[in-house]
C-alpha cells in the first residue's frame, strides 16, 4: 500500500494493514532508507514499477515518454471507482510535460468530461486569464485534477474516489517535476496537503508534500472566483506570492 493512501483511509475510518517496511518510511533515517524498496525511498524519483516498460538502455526522454504513455493508458482504462460508469471519458491532464508550473484542480466538470481536457469551461477560461497574468500561455504549464473522471451532477469527489485516483496525480507530479505547484481550491488542498484547513488559512504559506520538492501554494478555485469575484484580488496576491517564492519577476 502506498504511504500516501494511509491518510485518506484513516479519514474514511479505515485502519489498513501496513507492511512493516512501508510503515518505517514515515520515520526513516538516511541509513534506514537504503533498506526500503526503491519505490519507498524519500528524496528519489523512482519510476513506478508498472511504468517501466523497456529494459534496454534508453534515453531519459524516451523513458519519460514511455512512462507518460503507460500512465495515460492506465487512466484511460481505469475502473477503480464507480465514476467510470458515468464518465464520457477520462480527463488526464494537459500541457508541457516539463513545465515549471503545475496547476491542480478538483475534478472534471461537464465540459471537461465532453472534451477530455481539464479546465475548458468557464472556470478554465478564468484560469487561462490567471495564467496570462503571470506570463503564461496554457500550453506552457501543466494542468491536472485530483481525480480524472467527472462526478455526476457536479457533486464533490468522494474520499474513496480520491483514494483510488490520487496515485495517478502523484505519478504526473513525479514525471513533470515542476518548480512550483499551485493548488486550486479546497478539494485539491485537502487531498494533497492532507489537512482539513480552509483555503483562506492555507493561503500565503509555502507547503510541501513528499511526492515533490516543489514549493506548493494554495489559492482559490477559479469556479469559486466566478461566484465571488471580490476574491479575485486575493487570488492575484497568491499568484504574486507564488512568483516571489521561486524568484520569478512579474
Ligand atoms: N474544475 C476543476 O477543478 N477542474 C476542471 O478540470 C474543471 C473545473
mmCIF file of C-alpha atoms and ligand atoms in Angstrom:
data_model
loop_
_atom_site.group_PDB
_atom_site.id
_atom_site.type_symbol
_atom_site.label_atom_id
_atom_site.label_comp_id
_atom_site.label_asym_id
_atom_site.label_seq_id
_atom_site.Cartn_x
_atom_site.Cartn_y
_atom_site.Cartn_z
ATOM 1 C CA UNK A 1 0.000 0.000 0.000
ATOM 2 C CA UNK A 2 1.354 3.443 -0.900
ATOM 3 C CA UNK A 3 2.156 5.507 2.158
ATOM 4 C CA UNK A 4 0.182 8.345 0.589
ATOM 5 C CA UNK A 5 -3.023 6.318 0.817
ATOM 6 C CA UNK A 6 -2.888 5.880 4.574
ATOM 7 C CA UNK A 7 -4.109 9.351 5.394
ATOM 8 C CA UNK A 8 -7.105 9.045 3.103
ATOM 9 C CA UNK A 9 -8.063 5.674 4.503
ATOM 10 C CA UNK A 10 -7.759 6.961 8.053
ATOM 11 C CA UNK A 11 -10.096 9.818 7.083
ATOM 12 C CA UNK A 12 -12.584 7.165 6.000
ATOM 13 C CA UNK A 13 -12.281 5.428 9.374
ATOM 14 C CA UNK A 14 -10.311 2.531 7.921
ATOM 15 C CA UNK A 15 -7.124 1.350 9.631
ATOM 16 C CA UNK A 16 -5.453 -0.636 6.873
ATOM 17 C CA UNK A 17 -2.828 -3.333 7.328
ATOM 18 C CA UNK A 18 0.540 -1.708 6.710
ATOM 19 C CA UNK A 19 3.574 -3.855 5.845
ATOM 20 C CA UNK A 20 6.384 -3.043 8.270
ATOM 21 C CA UNK A 21 8.755 -1.772 5.587
ATOM 22 C CA UNK A 22 6.204 0.789 4.445
ATOM 23 C CA UNK A 23 5.337 1.909 7.980
ATOM 24 C CA UNK A 24 9.008 2.672 8.581
ATOM 25 C CA UNK A 25 9.150 5.210 5.737
ATOM 26 C CA UNK A 26 7.357 7.766 7.860
ATOM 27 C CA UNK A 27 10.255 7.836 10.310
ATOM 28 C CA UNK A 28 13.195 6.679 8.243
ATOM 29 C CA UNK A 29 16.691 7.998 8.734
ATOM 30 C CA UNK A 30 19.114 8.247 5.811
ATOM 31 C CA UNK A 31 20.803 4.977 6.809
ATOM 32 C CA UNK A 32 17.480 3.165 7.043
ATOM 33 C CA UNK A 33 16.329 4.461 3.690
ATOM 34 C CA UNK A 34 18.514 2.046 1.742
ATOM 35 C CA UNK A 35 16.746 -0.920 3.443
ATOM 36 C CA UNK A 36 13.471 0.068 1.860
ATOM 37 C CA UNK A 37 12.087 -0.895 -1.527
ATOM 38 C CA UNK A 38 13.182 1.673 -4.101
ATOM 39 C CA UNK A 39 9.641 2.970 -4.520
ATOM 40 C CA UNK A 40 9.554 3.972 -0.843
ATOM 41 C CA UNK A 41 12.821 5.844 -0.545
ATOM 42 C CA UNK A 42 12.457 9.536 0.148
ATOM 43 C CA UNK A 43 14.224 12.089 -1.976
ATOM 44 C CA UNK A 44 14.497 9.904 -5.054
ATOM 45 C CA UNK A 45 12.292 9.957 -8.106
ATOM 46 C CA UNK A 46 11.686 6.311 -8.821
ATOM 47 C CA UNK A 47 9.641 5.113 -11.780
ATOM 48 C CA UNK A 48 6.519 3.234 -10.749
ATOM 49 C CA UNK A 49 7.129 -0.486 -11.318
ATOM 50 C CA UNK A 50 4.278 -0.819 -13.763
ATOM 51 C CA UNK A 51 5.503 2.198 -15.689
ATOM 52 C CA UNK A 52 8.848 0.621 -16.527
ATOM 53 C CA UNK A 53 8.294 -0.836 -19.940
ATOM 54 C CA UNK A 54 11.681 -1.114 -21.587
ATOM 55 C CA UNK A 55 14.649 -2.964 -20.175
ATOM 56 C CA UNK A 56 17.135 -1.951 -22.872
ATOM 57 C CA UNK A 57 19.120 1.269 -22.396
ATOM 58 C CA UNK A 58 17.050 4.259 -23.385
ATOM 59 C CA UNK A 59 17.473 7.994 -23.109
ATOM 60 C CA UNK A 60 15.810 9.870 -20.261
ATOM 61 C CA UNK A 61 13.457 11.427 -22.810
ATOM 62 C CA UNK A 62 12.443 8.003 -24.157
ATOM 63 C CA UNK A 63 11.893 6.713 -20.630
ATOM 64 C CA UNK A 64 9.789 9.696 -19.644
ATOM 65 C CA UNK A 65 7.769 9.459 -22.857
ATOM 66 C CA UNK A 66 7.009 5.794 -22.283
ATOM 67 C CA UNK A 67 6.110 6.403 -18.642
ATOM 68 C CA UNK A 68 3.671 9.118 -19.727
ATOM 69 C CA UNK A 69 2.214 6.757 -22.289
ATOM 70 C CA UNK A 70 1.767 3.917 -19.810
ATOM 71 C CA UNK A 71 0.249 6.234 -17.224
ATOM 72 C CA UNK A 72 -2.175 7.730 -19.719
ATOM 73 C CA UNK A 73 -3.262 4.275 -20.869
ATOM 74 C CA UNK A 74 -3.824 3.187 -17.281
ATOM 75 C CA UNK A 75 -6.005 6.231 -16.656
ATOM 76 C CA UNK A 76 -7.985 5.692 -19.855
ATOM 77 C CA UNK A 77 -8.731 2.116 -18.816
ATOM 78 C CA UNK A 78 -9.276 2.836 -15.129
ATOM 79 C CA UNK A 79 -12.305 1.240 -13.463
ATOM 80 C CA UNK A 80 -11.188 1.539 -9.876
ATOM 81 C CA UNK A 81 -14.222 3.518 -8.709
ATOM 82 C CA UNK A 82 -17.841 3.994 -9.707
ATOM 83 C CA UNK A 83 -17.107 7.155 -11.676
ATOM 84 C CA UNK A 84 -16.047 5.052 -14.664
ATOM 85 C CA UNK A 85 -19.703 4.083 -15.089
ATOM 86 C CA UNK A 86 -20.924 7.628 -15.695
ATOM 87 C CA UNK A 87 -17.963 9.299 -17.398
ATOM 88 C CA UNK A 88 -17.918 10.105 -21.097
ATOM 89 C CA UNK A 89 -14.155 9.810 -20.988
ATOM 90 C CA UNK A 90 -11.273 10.264 -18.573
ATOM 91 C CA UNK A 91 -9.635 13.668 -18.254
ATOM 92 C CA UNK A 92 -5.925 13.047 -17.884
ATOM 93 C CA UNK A 93 -4.108 16.382 -17.804
ATOM 94 C CA UNK A 94 -2.730 18.800 -20.348
ATOM 95 C CA UNK A 95 0.277 20.954 -21.020
ATOM 96 C CA UNK A 96 4.040 20.887 -21.082
ATOM 97 C CA UNK A 97 5.453 17.641 -19.653
ATOM 98 C CA UNK A 98 8.454 19.638 -18.478
ATOM 99 C CA UNK A 99 6.523 22.629 -17.193
ATOM 100 C CA UNK A 100 7.927 24.649 -14.330
ATOM 101 C CA UNK A 101 4.440 25.445 -13.061
ATOM 102 C CA UNK A 102 1.834 22.800 -12.316
ATOM 103 C CA UNK A 103 -1.776 23.723 -11.528
ATOM 104 C CA UNK A 104 -4.008 21.198 -9.819
ATOM 105 C CA UNK A 105 -7.785 21.477 -9.680
ATOM 106 C CA UNK A 106 -10.518 19.287 -8.318
ATOM 107 C CA UNK A 107 -12.332 17.176 -10.889
ATOM 108 C CA UNK A 108 -13.616 17.418 -14.446
ATOM 109 C CA UNK A 109 -16.972 19.092 -14.933
ATOM 110 C CA UNK A 110 -19.410 18.593 -17.771
ATOM 111 C CA UNK A 111 -17.347 20.492 -20.357
ATOM 112 C CA UNK A 112 -14.163 18.663 -19.404
ATOM 113 C CA UNK A 113 -15.921 15.282 -19.474
ATOM 114 C CA UNK A 114 -17.083 16.022 -23.025
ATOM 115 C CA UNK A 115 -13.752 17.319 -24.280
ATOM 116 C CA UNK A 116 -11.356 15.101 -22.302
ATOM 117 C CA UNK A 117 -9.301 18.092 -21.193
ATOM 118 C CA UNK A 118 -9.124 19.833 -17.803
ATOM 119 C CA UNK A 119 -10.375 23.375 -17.290
ATOM 120 C CA UNK A 120 -12.059 24.046 -20.622
ATOM 121 C CA UNK A 121 -15.313 25.521 -19.273
ATOM 122 C CA UNK A 122 -15.935 28.913 -17.681
ATOM 123 C CA UNK A 123 -13.592 28.195 -14.779
ATOM 124 C CA UNK A 124 -10.981 27.205 -17.330
ATOM 125 C CA UNK A 125 -11.345 30.473 -19.179
ATOM 126 C CA UNK A 126 -10.700 32.314 -15.932
ATOM 127 C CA UNK A 127 -7.729 30.046 -15.211
ATOM 128 C CA UNK A 128 -6.337 30.925 -18.658
ATOM 129 C CA UNK A 129 -6.587 34.615 -17.731
ATOM 130 C CA UNK A 130 -4.852 33.968 -14.420
ATOM 131 C CA UNK A 131 -2.067 32.207 -16.315
ATOM 132 C CA UNK A 132 -1.756 35.122 -18.747
ATOM 133 C CA UNK A 133 -1.493 37.494 -15.807
ATOM 134 C CA UNK A 134 1.708 35.740 -14.730
ATOM 135 C CA UNK A 135 3.006 35.487 -18.270
ATOM 136 C CA UNK A 136 2.000 32.015 -19.415
ATOM 137 C CA UNK A 137 0.003 30.506 -22.208
ATOM 138 C CA UNK A 138 -1.955 27.456 -21.182
ATOM 139 C CA UNK A 139 0.375 25.117 -23.058
ATOM 140 C CA UNK A 140 3.392 26.364 -21.110
ATOM 141 C CA UNK A 141 2.208 24.975 -17.767
ATOM 142 C CA UNK A 142 0.850 21.565 -16.774
ATOM 143 C CA UNK A 143 -2.772 21.352 -15.627
ATOM 144 C CA UNK A 144 -4.302 18.334 -13.899
ATOM 145 C CA UNK A 145 -7.014 17.429 -11.435
ATOM 146 C CA UNK A 146 -7.132 15.412 -8.234
ATOM 147 C CA UNK A 147 -9.479 12.936 -9.907
ATOM 148 C CA UNK A 148 -9.705 12.033 -13.572
ATOM 149 C CA UNK A 149 -13.426 11.395 -14.015
ATOM 150 C CA UNK A 150 -16.412 13.661 -13.661
ATOM 151 C CA UNK A 151 -18.509 13.147 -10.525
ATOM 152 C CA UNK A 152 -22.158 13.048 -11.650
ATOM 153 C CA UNK A 153 -24.263 16.188 -11.132
ATOM 154 C CA UNK A 154 -21.096 18.116 -10.297
ATOM 155 C CA UNK A 155 -21.036 16.749 -6.768
ATOM 156 C CA UNK A 156 -17.765 16.872 -4.856
ATOM 157 C CA UNK A 157 -15.431 13.914 -5.315
ATOM 158 C CA UNK A 158 -15.847 11.323 -2.553
ATOM 159 C CA UNK A 159 -12.934 10.319 -0.398
ATOM 160 C CA UNK A 160 -12.942 6.766 -1.747
ATOM 161 C CA UNK A 161 -12.747 8.157 -5.298
ATOM 162 C CA UNK A 162 -9.827 10.381 -4.354
ATOM 163 C CA UNK A 163 -8.083 7.436 -2.672
ATOM 164 C CA UNK A 164 -8.350 5.360 -5.834
ATOM 165 C CA UNK A 165 -7.308 8.149 -8.181
ATOM 166 C CA UNK A 166 -4.703 10.291 -6.475
ATOM 167 C CA UNK A 167 -1.767 7.996 -7.259
ATOM 168 C CA UNK A 168 -2.173 8.911 -10.923
ATOM 169 C CA UNK A 169 -1.660 12.535 -9.961
ATOM 170 C CA UNK A 170 1.383 11.734 -7.831
ATOM 171 C CA UNK A 171 2.875 9.986 -10.847
ATOM 172 C CA UNK A 172 2.134 13.033 -13.013
ATOM 173 C CA UNK A 173 3.841 15.248 -10.442
ATOM 174 C CA UNK A 174 6.891 12.975 -10.366
ATOM 175 C CA UNK A 175 7.111 12.982 -14.151
ATOM 176 C CA UNK A 176 6.698 16.738 -14.604
ATOM 177 C CA UNK A 177 8.986 17.604 -11.682
ATOM 178 C CA UNK A 178 7.610 21.150 -11.582
ATOM 179 C CA UNK A 179 9.402 24.024 -9.957
ATOM 180 C CA UNK A 180 6.195 25.087 -8.206
ATOM 181 C CA UNK A 181 2.725 23.621 -7.684
ATOM 182 C CA UNK A 182 -0.449 25.686 -7.336
ATOM 183 C CA UNK A 183 -3.422 24.008 -5.676
ATOM 184 C CA UNK A 184 -6.727 25.431 -6.851
ATOM 185 C CA UNK A 185 -9.378 25.243 -4.166
ATOM 186 C CA UNK A 186 -10.252 23.251 -1.120
ATOM 187 C CA UNK A 187 -10.514 19.763 -2.605
ATOM 188 C CA UNK A 188 -7.057 19.988 -4.165
ATOM 189 C CA UNK A 189 -5.595 21.434 -0.978
ATOM 190 C CA UNK A 190 -7.214 18.915 1.376
ATOM 191 C CA UNK A 191 -6.338 15.969 -0.842
ATOM 192 C CA UNK A 192 -2.682 16.787 -1.333
ATOM 193 C CA UNK A 193 -1.817 18.531 1.923
ATOM 194 C CA UNK A 194 -3.895 16.041 3.898
ATOM 195 C CA UNK A 195 -5.363 18.565 6.252
ATOM 196 C CA UNK A 196 -8.907 19.815 6.603
ATOM 197 C CA UNK A 197 -7.998 23.506 6.746
ATOM 198 C CA UNK A 198 -9.929 26.153 4.810
ATOM 199 C CA UNK A 199 -8.204 27.656 1.780
ATOM 200 C CA UNK A 200 -8.323 31.052 3.479
ATOM 201 C CA UNK A 201 -5.904 29.733 6.124
ATOM 202 C CA UNK A 202 -3.661 27.816 3.736
ATOM 203 C CA UNK A 203 -3.046 30.834 1.500
ATOM 204 C CA UNK A 204 0.113 32.862 1.898
ATOM 205 C CA UNK A 205 2.129 29.877 3.141
ATOM 206 C CA UNK A 206 4.587 27.601 1.369
ATOM 207 C CA UNK A 207 3.570 23.956 1.745
ATOM 208 C CA UNK A 208 5.388 20.736 0.876
ATOM 209 C CA UNK A 209 4.475 17.137 0.090
ATOM 210 C CA UNK A 210 6.600 14.004 -0.131
ATOM 211 C CA UNK A 211 5.981 13.460 -3.832
ATOM 212 C CA UNK A 212 7.814 16.604 -4.888
ATOM 213 C CA UNK A 213 10.468 19.028 -3.811
ATOM 214 C CA UNK A 214 8.473 21.879 -5.320
ATOM 215 C CA UNK A 215 7.011 24.540 -3.054
ATOM 216 C CA UNK A 216 3.221 24.388 -3.005
ATOM 217 C CA UNK A 217 0.939 27.413 -2.929
ATOM 218 C CA UNK A 218 -2.798 27.290 -2.290
ATOM 219 C CA UNK A 219 -5.264 29.672 -3.874
ATOM 220 C CA UNK A 220 -8.971 29.880 -4.585
ATOM 221 C CA UNK A 221 -10.541 27.722 -7.269
ATOM 222 C CA UNK A 222 -11.464 29.679 -10.423
ATOM 223 C CA UNK A 223 -15.069 28.445 -10.134
ATOM 224 C CA UNK A 224 -15.222 29.974 -6.658
ATOM 225 C CA UNK A 225 -13.756 33.199 -8.046
ATOM 226 C CA UNK A 226 -16.547 33.291 -10.639
ATOM 227 C CA UNK A 227 -19.065 33.136 -7.788
ATOM 228 C CA UNK A 228 -17.107 35.516 -5.551
ATOM 229 C CA UNK A 229 -15.364 37.990 -7.838
ATOM 230 C CA UNK A 230 -14.378 40.116 -4.845
ATOM 231 C CA UNK A 231 -11.837 37.368 -4.018
ATOM 232 C CA UNK A 232 -10.011 37.781 -7.347
ATOM 233 C CA UNK A 233 -7.655 40.309 -5.757
ATOM 234 C CA UNK A 234 -6.712 37.708 -3.158
ATOM 235 C CA UNK A 235 -6.030 35.144 -5.887
ATOM 236 C CA UNK A 236 -3.824 37.656 -7.635
ATOM 237 C CA UNK A 237 -1.898 38.141 -4.376
ATOM 238 C CA UNK A 238 -1.450 34.362 -4.239
ATOM 239 C CA UNK A 239 -0.039 34.249 -7.766
ATOM 240 C CA UNK A 240 2.352 37.079 -6.967
ATOM 241 C CA UNK A 241 3.360 35.226 -3.807
ATOM 242 C CA UNK A 242 3.999 32.109 -5.898
ATOM 243 C CA UNK A 243 6.209 34.097 -8.290
ATOM 244 C CA UNK A 244 8.113 35.559 -5.358
ATOM 245 C CA UNK A 245 8.554 32.107 -3.825
ATOM 246 C CA UNK A 246 10.548 30.916 -6.835
ATOM 247 C CA UNK A 247 12.202 34.254 -7.580
ATOM 248 C CA UNK A 248 10.222 34.946 -10.752
ATOM 249 C CA UNK A 249 9.912 38.616 -11.722
ATOM 250 C CA UNK A 250 6.490 39.712 -12.838
HETATM 251 N N1 LIG B 1 -12.886 22.429 -12.182
HETATM 252 C C1 LIG B 1 -11.836 21.652 -11.863
HETATM 253 O O1 LIG B 1 -11.446 21.557 -10.697
HETATM 254 N N2 LIG B 1 -11.211 21.025 -12.849
HETATM 255 C C2 LIG B 1 -11.576 21.099 -14.100
HETATM 256 O O2 LIG B 1 -10.940 20.474 -14.941
HETATM 257 C C3 LIG B 1 -12.683 21.903 -14.419
HETATM 258 C C4 LIG B 1 -13.326 22.561 -13.447
#
